[in-house]
XYZ file of C-alpha atoms in Angstrom:
781
model
C -24.231 -16.734 33.250
C -27.300 -15.139 31.726
C -27.719 -15.237 27.973
C -29.321 -12.705 25.602
C -32.788 -13.917 24.745
C -32.313 -13.219 21.027
C -29.570 -15.826 20.826
C -31.675 -18.534 22.452
C -34.459 -18.335 19.871
C -35.016 -21.346 17.625
C -34.915 -20.504 13.919
C -38.219 -20.562 12.163
C -38.593 -22.914 9.258
C -35.440 -24.947 9.961
C -34.928 -27.482 7.229
C -37.765 -26.221 5.021
C -38.765 -23.116 3.124
C -37.800 -19.861 4.844
C -40.635 -18.253 6.750
C -41.197 -14.759 5.495
C -38.838 -12.640 3.455
C -35.166 -12.550 4.532
C -32.380 -10.203 3.543
C -29.870 -12.185 1.481
C -26.358 -12.869 2.743
C -23.450 -12.067 0.457
C -20.445 -12.778 2.721
C -19.310 -16.145 4.044
C -16.461 -17.056 6.374
C -15.393 -20.679 5.937
C -13.473 -22.135 8.861
C -11.355 -24.352 6.676
C -9.126 -25.325 9.622
C -9.999 -25.292 13.301
C -6.460 -25.252 14.696
C -3.595 -22.753 14.551
C 0.192 -22.868 14.460
C 0.465 -19.735 16.639
C -0.716 -19.136 20.200
C -1.676 -15.439 20.055
C -2.879 -14.437 23.511
C -5.480 -12.008 22.127
C -7.152 -14.548 19.827
C -10.943 -14.592 20.177
C -11.165 -18.239 19.019
C -8.686 -19.921 21.353
C -8.169 -17.515 24.253
C -11.720 -16.287 24.976
C -14.736 -17.874 26.742
C -16.108 -19.903 23.816
C -14.004 -23.065 23.556
C -16.220 -24.860 21.050
C -13.258 -25.177 18.678
C -12.135 -28.158 20.752
C -15.185 -30.097 19.504
C -14.679 -29.188 15.846
C -12.929 -31.378 13.247
C -9.416 -30.150 12.585
C -10.200 -29.520 8.917
C -13.298 -29.097 6.793
C -13.916 -32.351 4.928
C -14.256 -32.278 1.101
C -17.920 -33.277 1.302
C -18.561 -30.384 3.672
C -16.859 -28.003 1.234
C -19.098 -29.294 -1.557
C -22.182 -28.806 0.617
C -21.159 -25.259 1.543
C -20.459 -24.376 -2.096
C -23.851 -25.717 -3.117
C -25.672 -23.745 -0.424
C -23.907 -20.511 -1.399
C -24.721 -21.016 -5.090
C -28.329 -21.908 -4.252
C -28.740 -18.729 -2.196
C -27.044 -16.485 -4.769
C -29.246 -17.834 -7.550
C -32.459 -17.544 -5.535
C -31.762 -13.923 -4.630
C -30.119 -13.034 -7.975
C -26.977 -11.760 -6.297
C -24.383 -10.242 -8.609
C -21.533 -11.400 -6.403
C -20.594 -13.042 -3.126
C -17.463 -12.953 -1.004
C -16.054 -16.094 0.601
C -13.206 -15.807 3.128
C -11.153 -18.927 3.900
C -10.399 -18.662 7.593
C -9.480 -20.593 10.713
C -7.696 -21.207 12.926
C -4.981 -20.947 10.329
C -6.136 -21.902 6.815
C -2.595 -22.506 5.552
C -2.478 -25.624 7.745
C -4.702 -27.191 5.085
C -1.757 -27.239 2.664
C -1.584 -26.369 -1.013
C -3.503 -29.409 -2.299
C -6.458 -28.961 0.078
C -6.586 -25.206 -0.659
C -6.552 -25.949 -4.382
C -9.395 -28.455 -4.097
C -11.465 -26.132 -1.873
C -11.097 -23.162 -4.204
C -11.910 -25.301 -7.234
C -15.096 -26.624 -5.586
C -16.236 -23.114 -4.672
C -15.570 -21.711 -8.126
C -17.206 -24.694 -9.812
C -20.427 -24.155 -7.863
C -20.625 -20.376 -7.475
C -19.051 -18.828 -10.582
C -21.898 -19.924 -12.916
C -24.456 -17.967 -10.858
C -22.548 -15.061 -9.242
C -19.136 -13.430 -9.292
C -17.077 -15.087 -6.554
C -14.688 -12.856 -4.612
C -12.472 -15.425 -2.916
C -10.344 -14.274 0.020
C -8.217 -15.661 2.827
C -7.053 -14.345 6.202
C -3.783 -15.833 7.445
C -0.927 -15.294 9.868
C 1.397 -15.975 6.915
C 3.799 -18.258 8.786
C 3.321 -21.216 6.416
C 3.040 -19.274 3.162
C 5.180 -20.833 0.421
C 5.597 -20.348 -3.341
C 3.535 -23.501 -3.887
C 0.642 -22.064 -1.896
C 1.059 -18.703 -3.636
C 0.725 -20.507 -6.966
C -2.632 -21.839 -5.768
C -3.708 -18.359 -4.666
C -2.903 -16.874 -8.066
C -4.428 -19.786 -9.993
C -7.766 -19.426 -8.189
C -7.641 -15.621 -7.805
C -7.593 -15.763 -3.995
C -6.670 -12.520 -2.214
C -4.906 -13.054 1.110
C -4.723 -10.670 4.049
C -1.852 -11.135 6.496
C -2.004 -10.420 10.236
C 0.882 -8.272 11.467
C 0.897 -6.019 14.535
C 3.892 -3.862 13.559
C 7.636 -4.184 14.009
C 9.136 -7.167 15.814
C 8.690 -5.707 19.307
C 5.027 -4.897 18.654
C 4.237 -8.159 16.908
C 5.953 -10.259 19.578
C 3.679 -8.921 22.332
C 0.954 -11.281 21.209
C 1.690 -13.165 17.960
C 4.039 -15.921 19.131
C 4.353 -19.659 18.753
C 3.208 -21.873 21.610
C 6.822 -22.189 22.820
C 7.133 -18.398 22.965
C 9.196 -18.070 19.778
C 8.692 -15.030 17.580
C 6.742 -15.337 14.329
C 7.849 -11.949 13.000
C 10.565 -13.054 10.579
C 8.298 -15.719 9.074
C 5.525 -13.176 8.521
C 7.926 -10.755 6.817
C 9.046 -13.589 4.555
C 5.403 -14.189 3.598
C 4.894 -10.509 2.843
C 8.027 -10.457 0.685
C 6.562 -13.346 -1.318
C 3.300 -11.465 -1.817
C 5.134 -8.330 -2.950
C 7.003 -10.243 -5.647
C 5.731 -9.707 -9.217
C 4.512 -13.297 -9.568
C 2.274 -13.106 -6.509
C 1.446 -9.407 -6.050
C -2.067 -9.983 -7.407
C -2.799 -12.184 -4.363
C -1.780 -9.499 -1.811
C -4.939 -8.081 -0.187
C -3.407 -6.165 2.711
C -2.473 -6.263 6.377
C -4.657 -6.646 9.456
C -3.267 -5.147 12.680
C -4.721 -5.459 16.176
C -4.238 -2.292 18.215
C -2.246 -2.534 21.436
C -1.862 0.820 23.177
C 1.424 -0.392 24.688
C 2.937 -0.232 21.191
C 4.141 3.024 19.672
C 1.491 3.924 17.050
C 3.889 5.636 14.640
C 6.404 2.788 14.684
C 3.562 0.350 14.035
C 2.219 2.503 11.184
C 5.655 2.836 9.612
C 6.365 -0.881 9.924
C 3.115 -1.697 8.134
C 3.650 0.952 5.464
C 7.095 -0.463 4.710
C 5.465 -3.730 3.580
C 3.660 -1.833 0.785
C 0.221 -3.280 1.541
C -2.692 -2.513 -0.806
C -4.790 -1.858 2.327
C -4.364 -1.729 6.109
C -7.038 -2.506 8.667
C -6.702 -1.665 12.359
C -8.846 -3.712 14.761
C -9.634 -2.912 18.361
C -8.854 -5.856 20.660
C -11.963 -7.858 21.478
C -13.489 -6.806 24.773
C -16.936 -6.238 26.289
C -18.566 -4.822 29.434
C -17.830 -7.989 31.411
C -14.218 -8.066 30.205
C -13.364 -4.415 29.480
C -10.274 -3.328 27.549
C -7.151 -2.174 29.337
C -7.029 1.581 29.938
C -3.474 2.369 31.075
C -3.140 5.115 33.698
C -6.912 5.450 33.822
C -7.001 7.310 30.492
C -10.500 7.767 29.141
C -9.754 7.271 25.437
C -6.391 5.486 24.967
C -7.531 3.634 21.847
C -8.778 6.793 20.175
C -5.546 8.551 21.129
C -3.525 5.727 19.552
C -5.544 5.685 16.333
C -5.570 9.486 16.094
C -1.771 9.546 16.279
C -1.795 7.267 13.235
C -4.482 9.451 11.636
C -2.399 12.634 12.007
C 0.698 11.033 10.533
C -1.331 9.374 7.769
C -2.833 12.702 6.724
C 0.554 14.453 6.885
C 1.982 11.719 4.639
C -0.738 12.270 2.047
C -2.696 9.079 2.893
C -0.137 6.757 1.268
C -2.164 3.596 1.860
C -5.904 3.040 2.374
C -6.669 2.469 6.077
C -10.124 0.929 6.155
C -11.263 2.112 9.588
C -10.239 5.732 9.027
C -11.486 5.897 5.465
C -14.792 4.343 6.507
C -15.316 7.141 9.048
C -14.330 9.742 6.462
C -16.824 8.187 4.062
C -19.656 8.391 6.595
C -18.878 12.100 7.024
C -19.432 12.488 3.276
C -22.740 10.640 3.393
C -21.325 7.395 2.011
C -21.353 3.900 3.436
C -18.719 2.278 5.618
C -16.524 -0.580 4.404
C -15.942 -1.872 7.933
C -18.339 -3.772 10.187
C -16.663 -1.955 13.110
C -18.316 1.391 12.241
C -21.276 2.700 10.270
C -24.879 1.597 9.983
C -24.540 -0.673 6.971
C -25.976 -4.193 7.246
C -23.598 -6.978 8.327
C -24.755 -9.622 5.842
C -22.343 -12.345 6.938
C -22.502 -15.921 8.157
C -19.734 -18.252 9.364
C -19.487 -21.950 8.477
C -17.472 -24.048 10.926
C -15.355 -27.057 9.925
C -18.223 -29.439 10.699
C -20.603 -27.478 8.446
C -22.554 -25.680 11.175
C -23.732 -22.160 10.474
C -22.622 -19.621 13.075
C -22.990 -15.906 13.594
C -19.970 -13.640 13.252
C -17.136 -15.425 15.022
C -15.984 -12.408 17.072
C -18.988 -13.240 19.300
C -16.889 -16.076 20.716
C -15.234 -13.385 22.850
C -18.537 -12.934 24.745
C -19.547 -16.328 26.151
C -19.698 -20.048 25.344
C -22.169 -20.645 22.491
C -22.625 -16.954 21.676
C -22.205 -17.539 17.945
C -24.251 -20.748 17.711
C -27.382 -20.991 15.534
C -28.315 -24.688 15.655
C -28.166 -24.815 11.847
C -25.870 -26.598 9.397
C -25.265 -26.740 5.664
C -26.488 -30.330 5.332
C -29.998 -29.742 6.686
C -30.554 -25.993 6.272
C -30.436 -23.351 3.602
C -28.617 -20.055 3.807
C -32.073 -18.432 3.985
C -32.594 -20.243 7.274
C -29.358 -18.795 8.625
C -30.304 -15.320 7.355
C -33.600 -15.575 9.258
C -31.869 -16.385 12.555
C -32.602 -13.478 14.963
C -28.939 -12.995 15.852
C -28.045 -12.558 12.183
C -31.172 -10.733 11.075
C -30.855 -8.060 13.774
C -27.477 -7.025 12.376
C -29.103 -6.114 9.064
C -31.595 -3.697 10.569
C -29.267 -0.705 10.904
C -30.341 1.917 13.422
C -33.350 -0.109 14.586
C -31.052 -2.874 15.826
C -29.177 -0.614 18.267
C -29.885 0.127 21.911
C -31.811 3.258 22.891
C -28.624 5.041 24.005
C -27.043 4.589 20.588
C -30.191 5.495 18.674
C -30.270 8.848 20.483
C -26.552 9.578 19.952
C -25.682 12.333 17.436
C -22.726 10.393 15.987
C -24.502 7.057 15.578
C -24.485 7.238 11.772
C -20.677 7.313 11.931
C -19.826 4.726 14.590
C -22.935 2.560 14.095
C -22.742 1.444 17.713
C -19.317 -0.112 17.178
C -18.572 -3.790 16.637
C -21.468 -6.017 17.684
C -19.312 -8.260 19.910
C -18.074 -5.257 21.896
C -21.612 -4.422 23.134
C -22.100 -7.533 25.272
C -22.975 -7.358 28.972
C -24.373 -10.230 31.055
C -28.009 -9.547 31.842
C -29.068 -7.708 28.705
C -26.880 -9.287 26.049
C -25.925 -6.965 23.195
C -28.462 -4.247 23.903
C -25.730 -1.788 24.943
C -23.355 0.761 23.457
C -19.869 -0.469 22.615
C -17.462 -0.878 25.519
C -15.242 1.386 23.385
C -17.938 4.082 23.240
C -15.734 6.942 24.617
C -12.955 6.048 22.173
C -15.355 5.854 19.237
C -16.901 9.197 20.160
C -13.489 10.903 20.213
C -12.348 9.121 17.057
C -15.486 10.168 15.185
C -15.235 13.743 16.463
C -11.716 14.233 15.138
C -11.716 12.131 11.962
C -15.039 13.416 10.649
C -14.095 17.023 11.441
C -11.919 17.065 8.291
C -13.599 18.799 5.323
C -15.998 16.071 4.300
C -17.031 17.560 0.962
C -13.479 17.315 -0.354
C -12.928 13.725 0.701
C -13.175 10.801 -1.700
C -16.481 9.430 -2.878
C -15.090 5.929 -2.355
C -13.506 5.092 0.979
C -10.779 3.096 -0.764
C -9.354 6.193 -2.463
C -6.259 7.736 -0.955
C -6.201 10.656 -3.379
C -9.163 13.000 -3.364
C -11.251 13.437 -6.534
C -9.902 16.967 -6.829
C -6.310 15.727 -7.047
C -7.224 12.948 -9.476
C -9.175 15.409 -11.614
C -6.217 17.779 -11.590
C -3.770 15.040 -12.600
C -6.216 13.569 -15.119
C -6.332 16.872 -16.994
C -2.764 16.130 -18.067
C -0.375 18.659 -16.537
C -1.533 18.743 -12.920
C -0.703 21.645 -10.643
C 2.279 22.020 -8.345
C -0.006 21.287 -5.376
C -0.936 17.855 -6.693
C 2.698 17.104 -7.519
C 3.703 18.125 -3.990
C 1.170 15.676 -2.549
C 2.680 12.865 -4.626
C 6.158 13.861 -3.442
C 4.987 13.829 0.188
C 3.603 10.308 -0.250
C 6.937 9.189 -1.706
C 8.862 10.631 1.250
C 6.512 8.886 3.702
C 7.109 5.552 1.965
C 10.886 6.022 2.141
C 10.748 6.873 5.846
C 8.587 3.842 6.518
C 11.026 1.588 4.668
C 13.942 2.908 6.730
C 12.069 2.431 9.998
C 11.315 -1.156 8.996
C 14.994 -1.732 8.171
C 16.027 -0.308 11.549
C 14.817 -3.509 13.216
C 17.718 -5.317 11.512
C 20.584 -2.920 12.250
C 21.540 -4.853 15.366
C 23.033 -7.518 13.108
C 25.178 -5.013 11.169
C 27.484 -2.675 13.163
C 28.059 -0.405 10.155
C 24.322 0.033 9.566
C 23.754 0.526 13.311
C 26.134 3.511 13.443
C 24.511 4.956 10.361
C 21.025 4.573 11.845
C 22.005 6.320 15.081
C 23.476 9.237 13.149
C 20.451 9.490 10.856
C 18.011 9.552 13.783
C 20.088 12.252 15.503
C 20.230 14.359 12.343
C 16.507 13.957 11.782
C 15.962 15.614 15.165
C 18.570 18.370 14.743
C 18.686 19.004 11.001
C 15.569 17.462 9.400
C 16.008 19.462 6.189
C 19.365 17.737 5.583
C 17.835 14.289 6.069
C 14.953 15.210 3.786
C 17.398 16.287 1.065
C 18.876 12.779 1.028
C 15.707 10.732 1.540
C 14.023 12.407 -1.427
C 16.859 11.262 -3.701
C 15.227 8.754 -6.093
C 17.636 5.866 -5.532
C 17.474 5.839 -1.726
C 13.984 4.393 -2.045
C 15.171 1.811 -4.567
C 18.007 0.727 -2.277
C 15.657 0.497 0.731
C 13.177 -1.665 -1.170
C 15.916 -3.960 -2.470
C 17.438 -4.166 1.001
C 14.108 -5.058 2.552
C 13.771 -7.857 0.009
C 17.308 -9.131 0.610
C 18.785 -7.861 -2.667
C 20.987 -5.021 -1.328
C 23.354 -4.429 1.594
C 21.956 -2.974 4.816
C 25.303 -1.281 5.525
C 24.578 1.289 2.779
C 22.425 2.956 5.443
C 25.700 4.439 6.720
C 26.259 6.094 3.330
C 22.778 7.625 3.511
C 23.553 8.997 6.969
C 26.976 10.296 5.899
C 25.414 12.177 2.984
C 22.899 13.762 5.368
C 25.764 14.806 7.664
C 27.492 16.541 4.743
C 24.283 18.392 3.871
C 23.896 19.375 7.532
C 27.561 20.517 7.650
C 28.076 18.800 10.992
C 30.901 16.721 12.408
C 30.490 12.971 12.125
C 32.762 9.940 12.073
C 31.433 6.537 11.033
C 32.293 3.417 9.039
C 30.941 3.210 5.474
C 30.966 0.287 3.026
C 33.022 0.094 -0.154
C 31.249 -1.674 -3.013
C 32.780 -2.162 -6.463
C 35.594 0.148 -5.432
C 33.295 3.048 -4.542
C 31.793 4.694 -1.469
C 28.481 6.080 -2.683
C 27.064 9.221 -1.066
C 23.538 9.743 -2.399
C 22.922 13.269 -3.809
C 26.662 14.072 -3.550
C 28.657 11.616 -5.655
C 31.069 8.802 -4.896
C 34.588 8.260 -3.604
C 36.796 5.873 -5.537
C 38.898 3.686 -3.248
C 41.687 1.208 -3.730
C 39.762 -1.800 -2.428
C 36.842 -3.389 -4.293
C 34.962 -4.250 -1.099
C 35.268 -3.598 2.608
C 34.678 -0.842 5.135
C 36.491 2.476 5.596
C 36.003 5.283 8.092
C 34.552 8.511 6.782
C 34.608 11.825 8.663
C 32.680 15.001 7.863
C 32.959 18.517 9.232
C 31.498 21.698 7.726
C 31.096 19.900 4.392
C 34.685 18.622 4.389
C 35.025 14.864 3.808
C 37.929 12.662 4.879
C 38.277 8.949 4.234
C 40.756 6.991 6.315
C 42.170 10.302 7.514
C 42.808 11.467 3.929
C 41.073 14.646 2.857
C 39.044 13.829 -0.229
C 37.720 17.250 -1.135
C 36.763 20.347 0.819
C 33.100 21.291 0.877
C 31.790 18.125 -0.758
C 28.249 19.453 -0.485
C 29.016 22.048 -3.181
C 27.883 21.003 -6.648
C 30.661 19.688 -8.821
C 31.586 21.690 -11.904
C 30.484 19.492 -14.842
C 33.505 20.476 -16.876
C 36.022 19.795 -14.117
C 37.981 16.565 -14.059
C 37.324 14.147 -11.229
C 39.214 14.863 -8.023
C 42.783 13.594 -7.696
C 41.897 11.849 -4.432
C 39.130 9.796 -5.995
C 36.275 12.255 -5.533
C 33.565 11.795 -8.225
C 31.187 14.685 -7.536
C 27.618 14.641 -8.731
C 27.053 17.138 -11.519
C 24.084 19.432 -11.093
C 22.331 22.066 -13.141
C 20.443 24.951 -11.623
C 17.593 26.358 -13.681
C 15.964 29.395 -12.121
C 15.942 27.889 -8.633
C 15.398 24.282 -9.742
C 18.331 21.952 -8.937
C 18.555 18.910 -11.179
C 21.215 16.215 -10.731
C 22.985 14.461 -13.581
C 23.288 11.083 -11.875
C 26.124 8.900 -13.143
C 27.619 7.594 -9.870
C 24.782 6.304 -7.682
C 25.241 2.528 -7.231
C 21.472 1.908 -7.308
C 20.627 3.847 -10.476
C 20.717 0.790 -12.765
C 16.989 -0.011 -12.654
C 15.943 0.429 -16.272
C 15.578 -1.920 -19.236
C 18.471 -0.163 -20.978
C 21.943 -0.204 -19.334
C 23.069 3.061 -17.773
C 26.152 4.998 -18.851
C 29.275 4.751 -16.677
C 30.834 7.881 -15.204
C 30.837 10.657 -17.838
C 33.931 12.639 -18.752
C 33.975 16.315 -17.883
C 33.245 17.376 -21.456
C 30.361 14.933 -21.846
C 28.872 15.984 -18.507
C 29.068 19.632 -19.510
C 27.171 18.886 -22.711
C 24.464 17.020 -20.794
C 23.952 19.709 -18.150
C 23.782 22.519 -20.712
C 21.218 20.626 -22.747
C 19.178 19.817 -19.635
C 19.094 23.479 -18.676
C 17.886 24.457 -22.153
C 15.260 21.671 -22.148
C 13.792 22.733 -18.785
C 13.645 26.365 -19.918
C 11.949 25.263 -23.148
C 9.298 23.437 -21.110
C 8.799 26.625 -19.064
C 8.090 28.561 -22.277
C 6.333 26.015 -24.498
C 4.406 23.982 -21.923
C 4.238 26.009 -18.703
C 1.416 23.849 -17.340
C 3.734 20.825 -17.398
C 6.644 22.804 -15.964
C 5.058 22.639 -12.489
C 5.260 18.839 -12.434
C 8.751 18.755 -13.910
C 10.126 21.251 -11.414
C 8.374 19.655 -8.426
C 9.044 15.991 -9.153
C 12.140 15.704 -11.334
C 15.276 15.466 -9.177
C 17.726 13.442 -11.262
C 18.437 12.481 -14.863
C 20.335 9.240 -15.551
C 22.218 8.941 -18.864
C 21.394 5.686 -20.671
C 23.592 3.856 -23.157
C 22.457 3.965 -26.760
C 21.041 0.572 -27.791
C 22.451 0.530 -31.336
C 19.107 1.092 -33.067
C 19.509 4.848 -33.314
C 16.253 5.387 -31.425
C 16.029 7.880 -28.593
C 15.130 5.992 -25.416
C 13.756 7.231 -22.124
C 12.476 5.465 -19.025
C 11.045 5.955 -15.540
C 10.811 3.437 -12.704
C 8.260 3.505 -9.913
C 10.935 2.299 -7.485
C 13.066 5.350 -8.367
C 10.493 8.105 -7.977
C 11.922 11.441 -9.092
C 14.411 10.115 -11.655
C 14.191 9.961 -15.443
C 16.643 8.040 -17.623
C 17.380 9.062 -21.227
C 19.819 8.311 -24.007
C 21.756 11.186 -25.530
C 19.571 13.201 -27.936
C 20.594 15.769 -30.545
C 18.764 18.825 -29.218
C 16.916 20.338 -26.276
C 13.568 20.266 -28.131
C 13.651 16.455 -28.248
C 14.874 16.234 -24.653
C 12.042 18.502 -23.442
C 9.438 16.143 -24.905
C 11.112 13.108 -23.333
C 11.270 14.765 -19.903
C 7.577 15.674 -19.992
C 6.732 12.150 -21.194
C 8.633 10.438 -18.349
C 7.464 12.808 -15.610
C 3.920 11.770 -16.571
C 4.951 8.180 -15.796
C 6.302 9.328 -12.415
C 2.993 11.026 -11.578
C 0.909 8.021 -12.512
C 3.198 5.568 -10.702
C 2.914 7.682 -7.543
C -0.869 7.845 -7.866
C -1.071 4.074 -8.346
C 1.017 3.611 -5.189
C -1.963 4.788 -3.151
C -5.053 4.540 -5.343
C -6.511 1.665 -7.350
C -7.526 3.060 -10.739
C -8.252 -0.355 -12.266
C -8.999 -3.894 -11.186
C -5.518 -5.336 -10.667
C -6.915 -8.846 -10.806
C -8.175 -8.450 -14.373
C -5.621 -10.044 -16.691
C -7.097 -8.870 -20.005
C -4.902 -6.900 -22.390
C -5.390 -4.067 -24.852
C -4.052 -3.531 -28.344
C -2.550 -0.049 -28.490
C -1.248 1.780 -31.569
C 2.185 2.557 -30.148
C 3.142 -1.069 -29.423
C 3.105 -4.267 -31.454
C 2.382 -6.456 -28.420
C -0.896 -6.312 -26.438
C -0.526 -4.306 -23.251
C -1.844 -5.005 -19.734
C -4.234 -2.392 -18.414
C -1.574 -0.672 -16.318
C 0.749 -0.384 -19.310
C -2.034 0.994 -21.501
C -3.005 3.522 -18.837
C 0.612 4.663 -18.500
C 0.897 5.010 -22.263
C -2.285 7.048 -22.559
C -1.263 9.417 -19.780
C 2.248 9.948 -21.195
C 1.127 10.327 -24.820
C -1.561 12.806 -23.850
C 1.185 15.079 -22.535
C 3.393 14.522 -25.581
C 0.485 15.437 -27.881
C -0.155 18.526 -25.782
C 3.481 19.650 -26.069
C 3.523 19.183 -29.829
C 0.160 20.969 -30.052
C 1.781 24.103 -28.693
C 4.681 24.090 -31.176
C 4.383 25.820 -34.566
C 4.927 24.326 -37.999
C 3.753 21.370 -40.095
C 6.168 18.882 -38.488
C 4.815 19.677 -35.034
C 1.271 19.470 -36.392
C 1.948 15.982 -37.724
C 3.402 14.793 -34.416
C 0.452 16.299 -32.543
C -2.114 14.502 -34.709
C -0.345 11.169 -34.369
C -0.091 11.298 -30.565
C -3.596 12.710 -30.213
C -5.064 9.900 -32.315
C -3.136 7.300 -30.334
C -4.413 8.769 -27.077
C -7.966 9.192 -28.334
C -8.368 5.563 -29.394
C -6.717 4.102 -26.307
C -8.941 6.164 -23.988
C -12.012 4.658 -25.672
C -10.552 1.163 -25.354
C -9.886 1.641 -21.625
C -13.397 2.956 -20.994
C -14.995 0.135 -22.987
C -13.047 -2.670 -21.286
C -14.941 -2.337 -17.979
C -11.833 -2.799 -15.865
C -11.576 0.688 -14.326
C -12.546 1.385 -10.738
C -14.814 4.368 -9.993
C -11.869 6.763 -9.474
C -10.097 5.216 -12.459
C -13.128 5.793 -14.657
C -13.266 9.393 -13.440
C -9.532 9.821 -14.111
C -9.743 8.473 -17.670
C -12.884 10.492 -18.432
C -11.001 13.590 -17.298
C -8.351 12.747 -19.898
C -11.164 12.270 -22.426
C -12.430 15.774 -21.649
C -8.923 17.185 -22.133
C -8.472 15.530 -25.537
C -11.966 16.549 -26.647
C -11.181 20.110 -25.594
C -8.344 20.296 -28.120
C -10.829 20.018 -30.983
């Protein structure tokens, strides 16, 4: 087989001073382990032409780690680099075990941290992830990306054990660990390899359900000698697949950063790409194998035996020597390093010629367009056709600067609130799709899922009415993490059937003596636990053949006693077209620091609903700018128990988007302020679901005037955003008492904004967001 001449060149200056000036390298992939516990058939290391892994040590020895760390530090110091990224890779790096990972990370930090900021990462299949390993990740600030190709059917196409067994359940267990509060800081995201045989929307939804900070889609490694599969002779199947994801992602409000798509959007706005797969940015990366040899990017192993080799190693050569290697240097030359066809192409600044490994053809090496050229052309054409000027300045942002500016002003318009609500609905749908993989083990959940899918086709507005209920999302998240019953899915479906006013008959679970119907209420039964059959028809509900109440979809009268047949209807208040639920029956509403009230009596419920109506109308009059967010986002109010201190308490939970919890207050003026305050928390929680406003790895705290204990950055940011709104409401009220409250909240907000800006922990969009709040507060003067 012929070889590209550039990869046969001997490096100049090997073992001595670098010859000439080289561009520094800031990214390193350390092959900590050269074996894997899976046998993925699309793996470029084990299943492609280069089989050099067989000659590598199974693990990188401690002395090799020390040598690598020294070379990286030496290079960073010589070139005065502010930071470097090191990715622990394999094979499967978790095969090294917790102790070896701990020692490796410590050696790297010991050598590199004194001269440059070390961004330490890991890419893993997740199968062997344990709490002990997660403790090491957190201790050394290692961010781990997990490989997952979608739901079980999609993932099992390729990512299996050598005996053919599925790895899917083990990977989900790893992701659940990383989502837990103790280890969330170590969760970097999910990497997914595209297979056009998989349904793109099911894959997207399965990934979204795992709440990743980022998602990256990779095209399967192929080249002109081994082209990718093109089913049915389609010209652009990979673009078609990714564009299906793109359409749904945009419709959902971009709920999670997708690196490939956001990189293309960024290039359309004149910004750089964050992916080596597209764009003209330099690929300043070198790989170090387990024996200490320097190699080029390891995806080249998909081309031919020895494609990634350099003839250099960390014991005899500097990083400068590796940077001067022609195969590495050419990838830092941008447009000049591409073939003539690519240089003449009008979209080259977007696609950048595609991934380097995908350009290979025997005879002329990598001097070709990508084998995915038609797909890239179509992908670029569609993705970059979106209005570039309105897209984010940073490709990691999932909310545009316009929306962040609007929210940062304080009130935010109805349009921005609607985008946050759309993101929430997309996350709920994704969670349910992920749960659907498990319904085969639960007959009750399976019947509920079939009904819900049918209703989503026939009566989508009824399904939407239930899925936007705040506590459906909380149940789905708890169920995914093993803390709630899957069979409650039947209750969700039954509630949708009532809203749709269609005939349905299905089993539903009884928990704590109740059958909960989200958005509607609950049915009290004689048994504490079990399953009963529930039938609906034109809003009528029967349980076990007994008619519970006609037209259960009609709002319950707050003053009316509960039904004689055990019907506990949700109480609702309508305020000029806005329907707000008084939620005191939902079994998943207890998600606040203060215990929730049990079912209210008719008289108490009437008092609550009347006061809520007056409070919402007061917001309309006194703070109309904030009324848009309240009316768009607030769907339910949960009564809280008084805590004995006499203080008025209120709360919001990110897992229960759309709900606010409050203790009883004496008047609608107080309640109006609390509602505005908590809706601000809902807005910010929704924004933080999809956009990093601060460095989540920074553990520093702030002293804030409204708390005795120092607050983490997220808590301080939430407090600032909520208190800004409270100050604004008091600012609009007349009288000396209101003036005093305004000054207090304004001063709190003013000082905390300065503290946040001075801490240096905000991302670029976060800095913009906080400075927008600064402009709002300054405008009050």
